[in-house]
Short mmCIF file of C-alpha atoms and ligand atoms in Angstrom, two decimals:
data_model
loop_
_atom_site.label_atom_id
_atom_site.label_comp_id
_atom_site.label_asym_id
_atom_site.label_seq_id
_atom_site.Cartn_x
_atom_site.Cartn_y
_atom_site.Cartn_z
CA MET A 1 -0.31 -0.04 -0.17
CA SER A 2 1.64 3.69 -0.78
CA VAL A 3 1.94 5.99 2.29
CA ALA A 4 0.71 9.27 2.55
CA LEU A 5 1.98 11.57 5.16
CA VAL A 6 -0.05 15.30 5.07
CA THR A 7 0.84 18.00 7.03
CA GLY A 8 -2.04 20.30 9.24
CA GLY A 9 -4.01 17.08 8.68
CA ALA A 10 -6.85 18.11 11.56
CA ARG A 11 -8.63 20.13 9.77
CA GLY A 12 -10.13 22.25 6.51
CA ILE A 13 -8.19 21.36 3.09
CA GLY A 14 -5.20 19.35 5.34
CA LEU A 15 -8.36 16.80 5.95
CA ALA A 16 -9.75 16.70 2.88
CA ILE A 17 -6.66 15.67 1.74
CA VAL A 18 -6.49 13.09 4.13
CA GLU A 19 -10.07 11.91 3.36
CA ARG A 20 -9.50 11.63 -0.61
CA LEU A 21 -6.11 10.27 -0.08
CA ALA A 22 -7.66 7.59 2.21
CA GLU A 23 -10.76 6.73 0.15
CA ALA A 24 -8.29 6.39 -3.12
CA GLY A 25 -6.88 3.29 -1.28
CA TRP A 26 -3.14 5.12 0.70
CA GLN A 27 -2.37 4.48 4.25
CA VAL A 28 -2.46 8.14 5.20
CA VAL A 29 -0.48 9.71 8.60
CA ALA A 30 -2.43 12.87 9.36
CA ALA A 31 0.40 14.90 10.87
CA GLY A 32 -0.18 18.19 12.97
CA ARG A 33 0.31 19.77 16.41
CA ASP A 34 -2.54 19.24 18.32
CA SER A 35 -2.45 15.46 19.05
CA GLN A 36 -6.65 15.44 20.37
CA ALA A 37 -7.74 17.57 17.34
CA LEU A 38 -5.97 15.12 15.14
CA GLU A 39 -7.58 11.70 17.21
CA ALA A 40 -10.88 13.50 16.87
CA ALA A 41 -10.86 14.82 13.31
CA THR A 42 -9.41 11.67 12.11
CA GLU A 43 -11.43 9.10 14.35
CA PRO A 44 -14.69 9.27 11.51
CA LEU A 45 -12.17 8.22 8.78
CA ARG A 46 -11.19 5.02 10.77
CA SER A 47 -14.37 4.22 11.64
CA ARG A 48 -15.46 3.90 7.86
CA GLY A 49 -12.50 1.45 7.52
CA LEU A 50 -10.29 4.39 5.56
CA ASP A 51 -6.56 3.65 6.76
CA VAL A 52 -5.40 7.03 8.34
CA ASP A 53 -2.67 7.34 11.59
CA PRO A 54 -2.43 10.64 13.36
CA LEU A 55 0.71 11.55 14.71
CA ARG A 56 2.23 14.29 16.19
CA VAL A 57 4.31 17.09 14.37
CA ASP A 58 5.22 21.06 15.16
CA VAL A 59 6.75 21.69 11.22
CA THR A 60 8.74 24.20 13.05
CA ASP A 61 10.78 22.24 15.04
CA GLU A 62 13.69 20.63 13.57
CA SER A 63 13.74 17.15 16.21
CA SER A 64 9.61 17.12 16.00
CA VAL A 65 9.95 16.86 12.19
CA ALA A 66 12.85 14.21 12.81
CA GLU A 67 10.27 12.10 15.28
CA LEU A 68 7.52 12.63 12.82
CA PHE A 69 9.18 10.65 10.05
CA GLU A 70 10.88 8.30 12.12
CA GLY A 71 7.63 7.50 13.02
CA CYS A 72 5.94 7.28 9.62
CA ALA A 73 9.19 5.21 8.89
CA GLU A 74 8.79 2.85 12.00
CA ARG A 75 4.86 2.41 11.30
CA TYR A 76 4.66 2.32 7.41
CA GLY A 77 8.01 2.73 5.89
CA CYS A 78 9.04 6.63 3.99
CA PRO A 79 6.17 8.28 2.30
CA ASP A 80 5.98 8.04 -1.15
CA LEU A 81 3.79 11.06 -1.27
CA LEU A 82 4.37 14.08 1.17
CA VAL A 83 2.03 17.00 1.33
CA ASN A 84 3.29 20.25 2.68
CA ASN A 85 0.11 21.44 4.17
CA ALA A 86 0.59 23.38 7.44
CA GLY A 87 0.57 27.02 6.92
CA ILE A 88 -0.67 29.97 8.92
CA ALA A 89 -2.18 32.89 7.63
CA GLY A 90 -0.60 35.87 9.93
CA PRO A 91 -1.76 39.32 10.13
CA THR A 92 -3.39 41.32 7.90
CA VAL A 93 -1.76 44.51 8.53
CA SER A 94 0.56 47.24 6.45
CA THR A 95 3.97 46.70 6.21
CA VAL A 96 4.78 49.99 8.35
CA SER A 97 3.21 48.31 11.02
CA LEU A 98 4.27 44.51 10.27
CA GLN A 99 6.19 42.99 13.76
CA ARG A 100 9.35 41.37 12.64
CA SER A 101 8.34 38.51 15.08
CA ASP A 102 4.78 37.81 12.97
CA TRP A 103 6.92 37.79 9.41
CA GLU A 104 9.41 35.28 11.55
CA SER A 105 6.24 33.02 12.46
CA VAL A 106 4.47 33.07 9.13
CA LEU A 107 7.75 32.41 7.14
CA ALA A 108 8.74 29.34 9.86
CA VAL A 109 5.63 27.65 9.56
CA ASN A 110 4.80 28.29 5.46
CA LEU A 111 8.12 28.16 4.29
CA THR A 112 10.84 26.85 7.00
CA GLY A 113 8.51 23.86 8.05
CA ALA A 114 7.64 22.81 4.67
CA MET A 115 11.77 22.99 3.83
CA LEU A 116 12.66 21.32 7.09
CA CYS A 117 9.95 17.98 5.58
CA CYS A 118 11.18 18.32 2.54
CA ARG A 119 14.85 17.65 4.23
CA ALA A 120 13.33 14.84 6.05
CA VAL A 121 11.95 12.71 3.62
CA LEU A 122 14.56 12.98 0.97
CA PRO A 123 17.04 10.90 2.09
CA THR A 124 15.29 8.03 1.83
CA MET A 125 12.93 9.13 -1.28
CA LEU A 126 16.80 9.66 -3.23
CA GLU A 127 17.69 6.17 -2.01
CA ARG A 128 14.65 4.26 -3.46
CA GLY A 129 14.64 6.64 -6.69
CA ALA A 130 11.41 7.43 -6.18
CA GLY A 131 8.85 9.73 -4.25
CA HIS A 132 6.83 13.05 -4.72
CA ILE A 133 6.20 16.12 -2.75
CA ILE A 134 3.21 18.69 -3.34
CA ASN A 135 3.26 22.01 -1.72
CA ILE A 136 0.30 23.72 -0.87
CA GLY A 137 0.61 27.73 -1.82
CA SER A 138 -1.59 30.18 -2.47
CA ILE A 139 -2.32 32.46 -5.31
CA THR A 140 -1.82 35.16 -2.74
CA GLY A 141 1.37 37.00 -3.98
CA LYS A 142 0.74 36.08 -7.59
CA ARG A 143 -2.64 38.27 -7.31
CA PRO A 144 -1.27 40.29 -4.18
CA LEU A 145 -3.95 41.38 -1.37
CA MET A 146 -4.36 44.22 0.82
CA HIS A 147 -1.70 44.23 3.89
CA ARG A 148 -0.84 40.35 3.61
CA VAL A 149 3.08 40.74 2.96
CA ALA A 150 4.20 38.26 5.06
CA TYR A 151 1.78 34.95 3.74
CA ALA A 152 2.40 36.27 0.48
CA SER A 153 6.09 36.38 0.35
CA SER A 154 6.10 32.99 2.32
CA LYS A 155 3.55 31.46 -0.58
CA LEU A 156 5.87 32.47 -3.24
CA GLY A 157 8.92 31.82 -1.56
CA LEU A 158 7.26 27.99 -1.34
CA ILE A 159 6.97 28.23 -5.19
CA GLY A 160 10.72 29.04 -5.33
CA LEU A 161 11.00 25.96 -3.35
CA THR A 162 8.82 23.71 -5.26
CA ARG A 163 10.61 24.75 -8.61
CA SER A 164 14.23 24.38 -7.22
CA LEU A 165 13.89 20.93 -5.79
CA ALA A 166 12.38 19.39 -8.63
CA GLU A 167 15.34 20.46 -10.59
CA GLU A 168 17.64 18.81 -7.98
CA VAL A 169 15.82 15.54 -7.50
CA GLY A 170 14.31 15.12 -10.58
CA PRO A 171 17.11 13.40 -11.80
CA HIS A 172 16.55 11.07 -8.98
CA GLY A 173 12.98 10.23 -9.74
CA ILE A 174 11.55 12.48 -7.26
CA ARG A 175 8.79 14.95 -8.52
CA VAL A 176 8.05 18.39 -6.46
CA ASN A 177 4.87 20.34 -7.44
CA ALA A 178 3.05 22.48 -6.03
CA ILE A 179 -0.99 23.78 -5.67
CA SER A 180 -2.16 27.41 -5.26
CA PRO A 181 -5.18 27.56 -4.12
CA GLY A 182 -7.53 30.44 -4.45
CA PRO A 183 -9.78 32.01 -1.51
CA VAL A 184 -11.35 28.39 -0.02
CA MET A 185 -14.50 27.93 1.59
CA GLY A 186 -14.31 27.86 5.58
CA GLU A 187 -12.98 29.26 8.49
CA ARG A 188 -9.93 30.77 7.55
CA ILE A 189 -11.20 32.25 4.58
CA GLU A 190 -13.85 33.85 7.11
CA ARG A 191 -10.77 35.49 9.05
CA VAL A 192 -9.10 36.81 5.89
CA LEU A 193 -12.50 38.08 4.73
CA GLU A 194 -12.70 40.01 7.99
CA GLY A 195 -9.28 41.58 7.58
CA GLN A 196 -9.68 42.68 4.07
CA ALA A 197 -12.59 44.61 4.95
CA LEU A 198 -11.37 46.27 7.80
CA ALA A 199 -7.56 46.96 5.66
CA GLN A 200 -9.70 48.47 2.83
CA GLY A 201 -12.25 50.10 4.91
CA ILE A 202 -15.77 48.20 3.36
CA THR A 203 -18.08 45.42 4.55
CA VAL A 204 -17.36 41.94 4.61
CA GLU A 205 -20.01 41.15 1.94
CA GLU A 206 -17.80 43.62 0.01
CA ALA A 207 -14.72 41.86 0.35
CA ARG A 208 -16.30 38.45 -0.18
CA ALA A 209 -18.13 40.14 -3.81
CA GLN A 210 -13.94 41.07 -4.07
CA PHE A 211 -13.20 37.59 -4.35
CA THR A 212 -16.38 35.97 -6.00
CA SER A 213 -16.36 38.55 -8.93
CA GLY A 214 -13.11 38.21 -9.89
CA THR A 215 -13.64 34.37 -10.70
CA PRO A 216 -14.89 33.15 -14.03
CA LEU A 217 -16.76 30.49 -12.00
CA ARG A 218 -17.99 33.03 -9.70
CA ARG A 219 -17.08 31.11 -6.53
CA PHE A 220 -14.80 30.10 -3.83
CA VAL A 221 -13.17 26.81 -4.14
CA GLU A 222 -14.45 24.01 -1.84
CA PRO A 223 -11.74 21.92 0.23
CA GLY A 224 -12.16 18.73 -1.40
CA GLU A 225 -11.42 20.21 -4.55
CA VAL A 226 -8.20 20.77 -3.40
CA ALA A 227 -8.04 17.50 -2.32
CA ASP A 228 -9.33 16.28 -5.70
CA ALA A 229 -6.13 18.41 -7.19
CA VAL A 230 -3.53 16.37 -5.12
CA VAL A 231 -4.75 13.24 -6.12
CA ALA A 232 -5.01 14.31 -10.06
CA LEU A 233 -1.45 15.85 -9.78
CA ASP A 234 0.08 12.73 -8.39
CA ALA A 235 -1.89 10.35 -11.01
CA LEU A 236 0.67 12.54 -13.62
CA PRO A 237 4.51 10.77 -13.67
CA GLY A 238 5.44 13.22 -16.21
CA VAL A 239 4.63 16.46 -14.53
CA THR A 240 7.15 18.12 -11.88
CA GLY A 241 8.22 21.64 -10.69
CA ILE A 242 4.34 22.53 -11.89
CA ASP A 243 1.87 25.38 -9.18
CA LEU A 244 -1.28 24.49 -10.62
CA ASN A 245 -3.98 27.05 -9.54
CA VAL A 246 -7.45 25.52 -7.73
CA SER A 247 -9.05 29.41 -7.95
CA ALA A 248 -11.94 28.89 -9.89
CA GLY A 249 -10.09 31.07 -12.53
CA LEU A 250 -9.14 33.86 -9.74
CA VAL A 251 -5.70 33.66 -10.78
CA MET A 252 -4.52 31.70 -14.86
CA TYR A 253 -0.96 32.25 -14.43
P1 LIG B 301 -6.55 26.03 9.11
O1 LIG B 301 -5.90 26.91 9.30
O2 LIG B 301 -7.68 25.39 8.75
O3 LIG B 301 -5.60 24.60 9.07
C1 LIG B 301 -4.19 24.65 8.76
C2 LIG B 301 -3.59 23.99 9.24
O4 LIG B 301 -2.12 23.32 9.39
C3 LIG B 301 -4.24 23.26 11.00
O5 LIG B 301 -4.43 21.98 11.28
C4 LIG B 301 -2.75 23.45 11.64
O6 LIG B 301 -2.82 22.73 13.11
C5 LIG B 301 -1.73 23.64 10.61
N1 LIG B 301 -0.43 23.95 11.67
C6 LIG B 301 -0.27 25.17 11.56
N2 LIG B 301 1.16 25.33 11.79
C7 LIG B 301 1.70 24.38 12.14
C8 LIG B 301 2.59 24.17 12.75
N3 LIG B 301 3.59 24.78 13.15
N4 LIG B 301 3.15 22.36 12.59
C9 LIG B 301 1.98 21.48 12.08
N5 LIG B 301 0.84 21.98 11.73
C10 LIG B 301 0.76 23.20 11.81
O7 LIG B 301 -6.10 26.18 6.95
P2 LIG B 301 -6.63 25.67 5.63
O8 LIG B 301 -7.23 24.57 6.01
O9 LIG B 301 -7.35 26.68 5.32
O10 LIG B 301 -5.58 25.69 4.70
C11 LIG B 301 -4.47 24.91 4.64
C12 LIG B 301 -3.33 25.09 3.72
O11 LIG B 301 -3.92 25.75 2.49
C13 LIG B 301 -2.29 26.35 4.08
O12 LIG B 301 -1.37 26.13 3.96
C14 LIG B 301 -2.92 27.63 3.91
O13 LIG B 301 -1.90 28.56 3.59
C15 LIG B 301 -3.41 26.73 2.33
N6 LIG B 301 -4.70 27.64 1.86
C16 LIG B 301 -5.48 28.41 2.20
C17 LIG B 301 -6.27 28.59 1.66
C18 LIG B 301 -7.74 28.87 2.37
O14 LIG B 301 -8.41 30.11 1.58
N7 LIG B 301 -8.34 28.66 2.96
C19 LIG B 301 -6.19 29.26 0.16
C20 LIG B 301 -4.59 29.35 -0.27
C21 LIG B 301 -4.03 28.56 0.24
P3 LIG B 301 -3.65 23.59 14.62
O15 LIG B 301 -4.39 23.00 14.36
O16 LIG B 301 -2.77 22.96 15.48
O17 LIG B 301 -3.62 25.04 14.07
#
């Protein structure tokens, strides 16, 4: 059975990816910071007979990342697929008001965390001459959002990581891709909309309309649609180094 490890797997997009991969027959390790939340989120999947195991990790902590991959290796072997999904939104503030600590914590989770997980999984993937890494980016930055400098920088940095690593490990049979979701239905986007409303002096509904009216499909994306993109991308062995927008057309490049 193929093994997938998904970070930030306790809720939102990560949990949807965990579910879709398990439904597609993968053994899935759902990794996240809060063991109780992970246990509660994944229990309904196990009770449906899906192979989902929760393991704790803080992706910003090198020793915690090492423990995660050791734990996965002991139970199931090295992941065939790593999905770097863990991420934080960070503050919506002007650059002059941005605290250095906020900038650093956004980069620590969204960019350094992904790099640490890649670094931990790669030695075994390189030994095997096979493997696939998918980084969950964002369209933010490609289409700038008011007062979102830290988040946008972290997510465009992730595209740089994706392309550089794809070049580096491609000759060894390992693929590295990114998926850039647009606004996804859920708790997090509501907070982003509130932040945009405040930053631009408009209502939350006006902020929502700004997003949806800019999409050819006139809507947000569902978490399951990002999960479908993970499964689809994994089934395309000739594809590496790409950054696939799942944004209802909000961004087209
Ligand atoms: P959520 O905030 O709902 O979930 C994020 C997950 O990441 C949580 O499970 C969280 O765990 C986990 N996480 C945060 N920090 C760490 C850490 N240090 N170590 C391990 N896990 C951590 O986000 P979404 O599901 O909305 O987003 C998932 C990904 O998709 C993120 O990378 C996000 O940037 C990206 N994205 C989301 C969009 C959206 O509209 N929602 C749009 C574009 C991209 P905990 O429960 O402990 O906080």
